[in-house]
Amino acid sequence: MKAPKTLQEAIVYFSDPQRAFDYAVKLRWPNGKVLCPRCESPKNYFIKTRRIWLCRGCNKQFTIKVGTIFEDSPLGMDKWMAAFWMLTNGKNGISSMEVHRALGITQKSAWFMLQRIRLALQDDFYGKKLGSGPDSEVEVDETFIGGKARNMHKNRKAKLTGRIDDDKTVVVGFMERGGKVRTQIVTKRRKHNLQPLVREQVEAGAALYTDALGSYTGLGNDYDHQVVDHAVEYVHGRVHTNTLENFWSLVKRGLHGTYISVEPFHLYRYLDEQMFRFNNRKDMNDGQRFELAMSQVFGKRLTYSQLTGKDESPRHETTGAGETPTPF
């Protein structure tokens, strides 16, 4: 059976446990050589009836889930694959309530599942600067994410300061035209907050387009910096930030329409999700986007105690990673 290209094909394809297992094995060990995720020993043998391996190096059993975002999950891969497909290909994301209803699991499990998938969607482009190619053009813009005062409870409204930097979360975006978008959460949009980020993310000498915010003043020494004043116009020739504004509209459509309420300390996870879909929207069908996301699940782990902050609690007892009763 061919690899799926649509959600309907994916549900049929991954409903067969053996086929889903073979698909995951091929992604994790494309050369066919199975290595122990604990000691990386190639000496092991496969127990077919339980779909697990016994490592001869460390003499421990391991499943396909060990060393991935799926580790210690009792949910079958048919449910994981369906959730992966829906999140990676839904332009506005998918809520935990929708996953809970669609897959027949609890809302709490669905929320934890989606947060683990978002970890897999994180890109590894940090460290590589934008605008390094010839004729590169980079847009930089910031946005504010948070609820509207008129919709807040009176107790929450009483805490507002009237300063937008304090009342909302500030997110800075960097977009290379024809390339990828990156985001960074900052505390303030002051010059000493924004300019070091620009120099960290954008190659010196690149064409840089921003709005007329005073915090960007002075970047002309390192970049071909041009400004569009939104009080006058939104486009001046090639100088605009509309590509990045398009990304912000997608982010806020998902946050306001699908997720409704996102805590600031989890916001970067939702930005990672939207960045993945936006950066892989071209020259790629749903099946290829899903396969790319699945290829990034290895070597990453997120426990519920880490996600909720309980691992930092003095009352929380750290436990080792165990094996699930349902290995696949």
mmCIF file of C-alpha atoms in Angstrom:
data_model
loop_
_atom_site.group_PDB
_atom_site.id
_atom_site.type_symbol
_atom_site.label_atom_id
_atom_site.label_comp_id
_atom_site.label_asym_id
_atom_site.label_seq_id
_atom_site.Cartn_x
_atom_site.Cartn_y
_atom_site.Cartn_z
ATOM 1 C CA MET A 1 0.000 0.000 0.000
ATOM 2 C CA LYS A 2 1.333 3.434 -0.982
ATOM 3 C CA ALA A 3 2.159 6.062 1.641
ATOM 4 C CA PRO A 4 -0.913 8.219 2.415
ATOM 5 C CA LYS A 5 -1.488 11.632 0.861
ATOM 6 C CA THR A 6 -4.823 12.538 2.469
ATOM 7 C CA LEU A 7 -6.304 12.228 5.970
ATOM 8 C CA GLN A 8 -8.699 9.488 4.839
ATOM 9 C CA GLU A 9 -5.817 7.482 3.346
ATOM 10 C CA ALA A 10 -3.746 8.060 6.503
ATOM 11 C CA ILE A 11 -6.500 6.690 8.776
ATOM 12 C CA VAL A 12 -6.791 3.545 6.636
ATOM 13 C CA TYR A 13 -3.015 3.170 6.307
ATOM 14 C CA PHE A 14 -2.174 3.516 10.007
ATOM 15 C CA SER A 15 -5.159 1.504 11.261
ATOM 16 C CA ASP A 16 -3.041 -1.596 10.616
ATOM 17 C CA PRO A 17 -0.683 -1.841 13.663
ATOM 18 C CA GLN A 18 1.974 -3.746 11.730
ATOM 19 C CA ARG A 19 1.999 -1.237 8.885
ATOM 20 C CA ALA A 20 2.240 1.677 11.329
ATOM 21 C CA PHE A 21 5.064 -0.113 13.147
ATOM 22 C CA ASP A 22 7.002 -0.763 9.918
ATOM 23 C CA TYR A 23 6.536 2.885 8.882
ATOM 24 C CA ALA A 24 7.984 4.153 12.184
ATOM 25 C CA VAL A 25 10.904 1.697 12.088
ATOM 26 C CA LYS A 26 11.822 2.771 8.556
ATOM 27 C CA LEU A 27 11.787 6.437 9.599
ATOM 28 C CA ARG A 28 13.894 5.876 12.697
ATOM 29 C CA TRP A 29 16.445 3.508 11.143
ATOM 30 C CA PRO A 30 16.376 4.224 7.384
ATOM 31 C CA ASN A 31 19.414 2.024 6.740
ATOM 32 C CA GLY A 32 17.690 -0.941 8.409
ATOM 33 C CA LYS A 33 20.284 -1.184 11.202
ATOM 34 C CA VAL A 34 18.503 -1.034 14.575
ATOM 35 C CA LEU A 35 20.542 0.633 17.332
ATOM 36 C CA CYS A 36 19.747 0.594 21.033
ATOM 37 C CA PRO A 37 18.566 4.107 22.060
ATOM 38 C CA ARG A 38 20.324 3.723 25.426
ATOM 39 C CA CYS A 39 23.801 2.407 24.561
ATOM 40 C CA GLU A 40 23.661 2.588 20.737
ATOM 41 C CA SER A 41 24.731 -1.040 20.444
ATOM 42 C CA PRO A 42 23.807 -2.705 17.128
ATOM 43 C CA LYS A 43 23.669 -6.118 18.824
ATOM 44 C CA ASN A 44 20.060 -6.955 19.616
ATOM 45 C CA TYR A 45 17.300 -9.308 18.657
ATOM 46 C CA PHE A 46 13.662 -8.635 17.891
ATOM 47 C CA ILE A 47 10.794 -10.242 19.831
ATOM 48 C CA LYS A 48 8.134 -10.312 17.125
ATOM 49 C CA THR A 49 5.153 -11.209 19.331
ATOM 50 C CA ARG A 50 5.651 -8.082 21.472
ATOM 51 C CA ARG A 51 7.280 -5.782 18.893
ATOM 52 C CA ILE A 52 10.230 -5.040 21.175
ATOM 53 C CA TRP A 53 13.983 -5.531 20.994
ATOM 54 C CA LEU A 54 16.398 -6.946 23.584
ATOM 55 C CA CYS A 55 19.759 -5.223 23.523
ATOM 56 C CA ARG A 56 22.804 -7.451 23.972
ATOM 57 C CA GLY A 57 24.929 -4.466 24.964
ATOM 58 C CA CYS A 58 23.025 -3.195 28.019
ATOM 59 C CA ASN A 59 20.747 -6.241 28.340
ATOM 60 C CA LYS A 60 17.623 -4.053 28.396
ATOM 61 C CA GLN A 61 14.469 -4.160 26.335
ATOM 62 C CA PHE A 62 13.425 -1.211 24.201
ATOM 63 C CA THR A 63 10.563 -0.316 21.911
ATOM 64 C CA ILE A 64 10.258 1.992 18.933
ATOM 65 C CA LYS A 65 8.963 4.668 21.344
ATOM 66 C CA VAL A 66 12.054 4.852 23.580
ATOM 67 C CA GLY A 67 14.043 8.018 22.973
ATOM 68 C CA THR A 68 11.183 9.754 21.163
ATOM 69 C CA ILE A 69 8.304 12.055 22.057
ATOM 70 C CA PHE A 70 6.137 8.898 22.299
ATOM 71 C CA GLU A 71 8.116 7.406 25.195
ATOM 72 C CA ASP A 72 5.983 6.043 28.046
ATOM 73 C CA SER A 73 2.767 6.791 26.150
ATOM 74 C CA PRO A 74 0.083 4.088 26.515
ATOM 75 C CA LEU A 75 -1.684 5.376 23.388
ATOM 76 C CA GLY A 76 -1.381 3.327 20.228
ATOM 77 C CA MET A 77 0.453 4.660 17.193
ATOM 78 C CA ASP A 78 -2.793 4.736 15.208
ATOM 79 C CA LYS A 79 -3.993 7.555 17.497
ATOM 80 C CA TRP A 80 -0.608 9.294 17.484
ATOM 81 C CA MET A 81 -0.421 9.215 13.680
ATOM 82 C CA ALA A 82 -3.924 10.673 13.293
ATOM 83 C CA ALA A 83 -3.171 13.504 15.758
ATOM 84 C CA PHE A 84 0.140 14.202 13.995
ATOM 85 C CA TRP A 85 -1.583 14.457 10.633
ATOM 86 C CA MET A 86 -4.295 16.810 11.880
ATOM 87 C CA LEU A 87 -1.885 19.172 13.663
ATOM 88 C CA THR A 88 0.742 19.378 10.920
ATOM 89 C CA ASN A 89 -1.773 19.958 8.134
ATOM 90 C CA GLY A 90 -4.515 22.035 9.779
ATOM 91 C CA LYS A 91 -3.809 25.671 8.884
ATOM 92 C CA ASN A 92 -5.475 26.946 12.065
ATOM 93 C CA GLY A 93 -4.282 24.100 14.299
ATOM 94 C CA ILE A 94 -6.495 21.698 16.207
ATOM 95 C CA SER A 95 -7.691 21.966 19.795
ATOM 96 C CA SER A 96 -7.291 19.287 22.456
ATOM 97 C CA MET A 97 -11.086 19.085 22.726
ATOM 98 C CA GLU A 98 -11.340 18.231 19.039
ATOM 99 C CA VAL A 99 -8.630 15.573 19.337
ATOM 100 C CA HIS A 100 -10.382 14.217 22.446
ATOM 101 C CA ARG A 101 -13.647 13.797 20.519
ATOM 102 C CA ALA A 102 -12.057 12.519 17.296
ATOM 103 C CA LEU A 103 -9.755 9.908 18.858
ATOM 104 C CA GLY A 104 -11.807 8.877 21.880
ATOM 105 C CA ILE A 105 -9.207 9.838 24.488
ATOM 106 C CA THR A 106 -9.450 12.235 27.434
ATOM 107 C CA GLN A 107 -8.949 15.959 26.906
ATOM 108 C CA LYS A 108 -5.983 15.886 29.290
ATOM 109 C CA SER A 109 -4.289 13.144 27.252
ATOM 110 C CA ALA A 110 -5.051 15.020 24.022
ATOM 111 C CA TRP A 111 -3.502 18.241 25.400
ATOM 112 C CA PHE A 112 -0.364 16.398 26.521
ATOM 113 C CA MET A 113 -0.190 14.627 23.149
ATOM 114 C CA LEU A 114 -0.398 17.891 21.204
ATOM 115 C CA GLN A 115 2.291 19.545 23.341
ATOM 116 C CA ARG A 116 4.622 16.624 22.655
ATOM 117 C CA ILE A 117 3.935 16.889 18.940
ATOM 118 C CA ARG A 118 4.749 20.624 19.087
ATOM 119 C CA LEU A 119 8.123 19.700 20.572
ATOM 120 C CA ALA A 120 8.779 17.542 17.492
ATOM 121 C CA LEU A 121 7.816 20.437 15.202
ATOM 122 C CA GLN A 122 10.555 22.705 16.606
ATOM 123 C CA ASP A 123 12.968 23.726 13.879
ATOM 124 C CA ASP A 124 16.735 23.528 14.282
ATOM 125 C CA PHE A 125 17.492 26.606 12.165
ATOM 126 C CA TYR A 126 18.736 28.708 15.084
ATOM 127 C CA GLY A 127 22.417 29.420 14.711
ATOM 128 C CA LYS A 128 22.097 29.923 10.942
ATOM 129 C CA LYS A 129 21.552 33.569 10.097
ATOM 130 C CA LEU A 130 18.955 34.845 7.664
ATOM 131 C CA GLY A 131 19.920 37.010 4.721
ATOM 132 C CA SER A 132 23.213 35.314 3.937
ATOM 133 C CA GLY A 133 22.442 34.790 0.242
ATOM 134 C CA PRO A 134 22.886 37.332 -2.567
ATOM 135 C CA ASP A 135 20.064 39.890 -2.913
ATOM 136 C CA SER A 136 18.534 38.643 0.360
ATOM 137 C CA GLU A 137 15.686 40.674 1.827
ATOM 138 C CA VAL A 138 14.664 40.250 5.457
ATOM 139 C CA GLU A 139 11.573 41.645 7.148
ATOM 140 C CA VAL A 140 11.499 42.275 10.913
ATOM 141 C CA ASP A 141 8.320 43.110 12.786
ATOM 142 C CA GLU A 142 6.853 42.699 16.249
ATOM 143 C CA THR A 143 3.342 41.890 17.414
ATOM 144 C CA PHE A 144 1.423 41.779 20.685
ATOM 145 C CA ILE A 145 -0.405 38.677 21.832
ATOM 146 C CA GLY A 146 -2.983 38.789 24.592
ATOM 147 C CA GLY A 147 -6.663 39.217 25.365
ATOM 148 C CA LYS A 148 -8.745 42.321 24.829
ATOM 149 C CA ALA A 149 -9.421 44.395 27.945
ATOM 150 C CA ARG A 150 -13.153 44.568 27.246
ATOM 151 C CA ASN A 151 -13.389 40.763 27.439
ATOM 152 C CA MET A 152 -11.477 40.427 30.713
ATOM 153 C CA HIS A 153 -12.863 39.775 34.176
ATOM 154 C CA LYS A 154 -12.869 42.909 36.317
ATOM 155 C CA ASN A 155 -10.151 41.460 38.610
ATOM 156 C CA ARG A 156 -7.874 40.826 35.633
ATOM 157 C CA LYS A 157 -8.713 44.200 34.113
ATOM 158 C CA ALA A 158 -7.753 45.935 37.375
ATOM 159 C CA LYS A 159 -4.196 44.617 37.004
ATOM 160 C CA LEU A 160 -3.667 46.252 33.607
ATOM 161 C CA THR A 161 -1.079 49.023 33.582
ATOM 162 C CA GLY A 162 -2.073 50.702 30.332
ATOM 163 C CA ARG A 163 1.385 49.977 28.895
ATOM 164 C CA ILE A 164 0.979 47.486 26.082
ATOM 165 C CA ASP A 165 4.463 45.969 26.624
ATOM 166 C CA ASP A 166 3.459 45.040 30.172
ATOM 167 C CA ASP A 167 -0.131 43.960 29.507
ATOM 168 C CA LYS A 168 0.589 41.715 26.516
ATOM 169 C CA THR A 169 3.318 39.347 25.333
ATOM 170 C CA VAL A 170 5.703 40.827 22.750
ATOM 171 C CA VAL A 171 6.819 38.526 19.919
ATOM 172 C CA VAL A 172 9.429 39.547 17.315
ATOM 173 C CA GLY A 173 9.427 37.915 13.895
ATOM 174 C CA PHE A 174 12.180 37.578 11.291
ATOM 175 C CA MET A 175 11.203 36.647 7.743
ATOM 176 C CA GLU A 176 13.544 36.085 4.828
ATOM 177 C CA ARG A 177 11.606 36.505 1.616
ATOM 178 C CA GLY A 178 11.502 33.167 -0.167
ATOM 179 C CA GLY A 179 12.829 31.518 2.999
ATOM 180 C CA LYS A 180 11.793 30.795 6.555
ATOM 181 C CA VAL A 181 10.215 32.721 9.384
ATOM 182 C CA ARG A 182 11.554 32.775 12.945
ATOM 183 C CA THR A 183 10.018 34.146 16.112
ATOM 184 C CA GLN A 184 11.351 35.186 19.490
ATOM 185 C CA ILE A 185 9.436 36.207 22.617
ATOM 186 C CA VAL A 186 10.868 39.315 24.298
ATOM 187 C CA THR A 187 9.994 41.204 27.472
ATOM 188 C CA LYS A 188 10.015 44.697 25.923
ATOM 189 C CA ARG A 189 10.306 46.190 22.459
ATOM 190 C CA ARG A 190 13.053 48.605 23.440
ATOM 191 C CA LYS A 191 16.213 49.191 21.407
ATOM 192 C CA HIS A 192 18.394 47.160 23.777
ATOM 193 C CA ASN A 193 15.939 44.237 23.470
ATOM 194 C CA LEU A 194 15.394 44.201 19.702
ATOM 195 C CA GLN A 195 18.685 45.213 18.100
ATOM 196 C CA PRO A 196 20.833 42.419 19.621
ATOM 197 C CA LEU A 197 18.219 39.925 18.357
ATOM 198 C CA VAL A 198 18.342 41.385 14.851
ATOM 199 C CA ARG A 199 22.145 41.126 14.788
ATOM 200 C CA GLU A 200 21.925 37.566 16.117
ATOM 201 C CA GLN A 201 19.403 36.411 13.505
ATOM 202 C CA VAL A 202 20.238 38.453 10.378
ATOM 203 C CA GLU A 203 23.498 38.455 8.440
ATOM 204 C CA ALA A 204 25.237 41.841 8.327
ATOM 205 C CA GLY A 205 24.869 43.651 5.008
ATOM 206 C CA ALA A 206 21.453 42.174 4.145
ATOM 207 C CA ALA A 207 18.548 44.355 3.030
ATOM 208 C CA LEU A 208 16.468 44.884 6.164
ATOM 209 C CA TYR A 209 12.887 46.151 6.121
ATOM 210 C CA THR A 210 11.065 47.290 9.274
ATOM 211 C CA ASP A 211 8.327 49.688 10.307
ATOM 212 C CA ALA A 212 9.077 53.117 11.783
ATOM 213 C CA LEU A 213 9.469 51.952 15.399
ATOM 214 C CA GLY A 214 12.269 53.964 17.016
ATOM 215 C CA SER A 215 13.875 50.837 18.481
ATOM 216 C CA TYR A 216 15.201 49.949 15.011
ATOM 217 C CA THR A 217 17.043 53.261 14.632
ATOM 218 C CA GLY A 218 20.785 52.660 14.248
ATOM 219 C CA LEU A 219 20.621 49.375 12.344
ATOM 220 C CA GLY A 220 21.641 51.216 9.164
ATOM 221 C CA ASN A 221 25.280 50.909 10.268
ATOM 222 C CA ASP A 222 25.176 47.127 9.805
ATOM 223 C CA TYR A 223 22.388 46.613 7.251
ATOM 224 C CA ASP A 224 20.786 48.172 4.205
ATOM 225 C CA HIS A 225 17.978 49.277 6.505
ATOM 226 C CA GLN A 226 14.844 50.767 4.968
ATOM 227 C CA VAL A 227 11.694 51.813 6.814
ATOM 228 C CA VAL A 228 8.017 51.959 5.881
ATOM 229 C CA ASP A 229 5.936 54.320 8.023
ATOM 230 C CA HIS A 230 2.544 52.670 8.571
ATOM 231 C CA ALA A 231 1.024 56.014 9.505
ATOM 232 C CA VAL A 232 1.560 57.041 5.860
ATOM 233 C CA GLU A 233 1.683 53.855 3.782
ATOM 234 C CA TYR A 234 2.086 50.096 4.054
ATOM 235 C CA VAL A 235 4.106 49.498 0.889
ATOM 236 C CA HIS A 236 6.849 51.604 -0.672
ATOM 237 C CA GLY A 237 8.242 49.687 -3.629
ATOM 238 C CA ARG A 238 9.844 46.564 -2.206
ATOM 239 C CA VAL A 239 9.908 48.012 1.292
ATOM 240 C CA HIS A 240 7.121 46.452 3.388
ATOM 241 C CA THR A 241 6.521 43.914 6.159
ATOM 242 C CA ASN A 242 3.385 42.377 4.641
ATOM 243 C CA THR A 243 4.852 38.866 4.373
ATOM 244 C CA LEU A 244 5.428 38.845 8.104
ATOM 245 C CA GLU A 245 2.014 40.413 8.729
ATOM 246 C CA ASN A 246 0.534 37.440 6.860
ATOM 247 C CA PHE A 247 2.252 35.093 9.306
ATOM 248 C CA TRP A 248 0.980 37.090 12.309
ATOM 249 C CA SER A 249 -2.587 36.820 10.971
ATOM 250 C CA LEU A 250 -2.257 33.014 10.827
ATOM 251 C CA VAL A 251 -0.813 32.905 14.356
ATOM 252 C CA LYS A 252 -3.625 34.979 15.809
ATOM 253 C CA ARG A 253 -6.313 33.142 13.870
ATOM 254 C CA GLY A 254 -5.152 29.937 15.520
ATOM 255 C CA LEU A 255 -4.707 31.453 18.989
ATOM 256 C CA HIS A 256 -8.010 33.334 19.029
ATOM 257 C CA GLY A 257 -10.166 30.968 16.990
ATOM 258 C CA THR A 258 -8.860 27.484 17.832
ATOM 259 C CA TYR A 259 -6.993 27.628 21.143
ATOM 260 C CA ILE A 260 -8.905 30.556 22.690
ATOM 261 C CA SER A 261 -6.625 30.901 25.732
ATOM 262 C CA VAL A 262 -2.875 30.213 25.763
ATOM 263 C CA GLU A 263 -0.706 30.850 28.805
ATOM 264 C CA PRO A 264 2.368 33.032 28.070
ATOM 265 C CA PHE A 265 4.757 30.323 29.324
ATOM 266 C CA HIS A 266 3.384 27.889 26.700
ATOM 267 C CA LEU A 267 3.138 30.434 23.876
ATOM 268 C CA TYR A 268 6.461 29.472 22.251
ATOM 269 C CA ARG A 269 5.130 25.951 21.651
ATOM 270 C CA TYR A 270 2.213 27.296 19.611
ATOM 271 C CA LEU A 271 4.581 29.565 17.701
ATOM 272 C CA ASP A 272 6.745 26.522 16.874
ATOM 273 C CA GLU A 273 3.661 24.773 15.519
ATOM 274 C CA GLN A 274 2.653 27.662 13.268
ATOM 275 C CA MET A 275 6.253 28.215 12.106
ATOM 276 C CA PHE A 276 6.524 24.588 11.019
ATOM 277 C CA ARG A 277 3.374 24.745 8.919
ATOM 278 C CA PHE A 278 4.276 28.155 7.434
ATOM 279 C CA ASN A 279 7.870 27.224 6.602
ATOM 280 C CA ASN A 280 6.800 23.990 4.906
ATOM 281 C CA ARG A 281 3.704 25.259 3.104
ATOM 282 C CA LYS A 282 5.251 25.295 -0.388
ATOM 283 C CA ASP A 283 6.319 22.442 -2.705
ATOM 284 C CA MET A 284 5.057 19.889 -0.192
ATOM 285 C CA ASN A 285 1.788 17.950 0.055
ATOM 286 C CA ASP A 286 0.124 16.857 3.297
ATOM 287 C CA GLY A 287 1.788 13.449 3.230
ATOM 288 C CA GLN A 288 5.280 14.891 2.787
ATOM 289 C CA ARG A 289 4.696 17.463 5.540
ATOM 290 C CA PHE A 290 3.524 14.685 7.846
ATOM 291 C CA GLU A 291 6.569 12.547 7.025
ATOM 292 C CA LEU A 292 8.909 15.492 7.717
ATOM 293 C CA ALA A 293 7.254 16.051 11.109
ATOM 294 C CA MET A 294 7.492 12.350 11.962
ATOM 295 C CA SER A 295 11.198 12.315 11.095
ATOM 296 C CA GLN A 296 11.789 14.878 13.881
ATOM 297 C CA VAL A 297 10.328 12.891 16.801
ATOM 298 C CA PHE A 298 13.552 11.086 17.661
ATOM 299 C CA GLY A 299 15.928 12.249 20.391
ATOM 300 C CA LYS A 300 13.250 14.428 22.027
ATOM 301 C CA ARG A 301 11.348 13.837 25.255
ATOM 302 C CA LEU A 302 8.745 15.805 27.191
ATOM 303 C CA THR A 303 7.277 14.473 30.418
ATOM 304 C CA TYR A 304 4.039 15.681 31.983
ATOM 305 C CA SER A 305 5.901 16.915 35.070
ATOM 306 C CA GLN A 306 8.214 19.009 32.854
ATOM 307 C CA LEU A 307 5.269 20.384 30.910
ATOM 308 C CA THR A 308 3.362 21.425 34.024
ATOM 309 C CA GLY A 309 6.420 22.557 36.031
ATOM 310 C CA LYS A 310 5.972 19.856 38.664
ATOM 311 C CA ASP A 311 9.530 18.603 38.129
ATOM 312 C CA GLU A 312 10.717 21.762 39.936
ATOM 313 C CA SER A 313 8.444 21.187 42.899
ATOM 314 C CA PRO A 314 10.198 20.056 46.116
ATOM 315 C CA ARG A 315 7.366 17.550 46.613
ATOM 316 C CA HIS A 316 7.752 16.003 43.199
ATOM 317 C CA GLU A 317 9.599 12.708 43.218
ATOM 318 C CA THR A 318 11.668 12.171 40.078
ATOM 319 C CA THR A 319 11.024 8.784 38.502
ATOM 320 C CA GLY A 320 12.946 7.006 35.786
ATOM 321 C CA ALA A 321 11.533 6.322 32.348
ATOM 322 C CA GLY A 322 9.623 3.075 32.334
ATOM 323 C CA GLU A 323 8.129 0.968 29.603
ATOM 324 C CA THR A 324 4.459 1.107 28.751
ATOM 325 C CA PRO A 325 2.269 -1.995 28.927
ATOM 326 C CA THR A 326 1.411 -1.376 25.248
ATOM 327 C CA PRO A 327 4.798 -1.029 23.514
ATOM 328 C CA PHE A 328 3.438 0.183 20.203
#
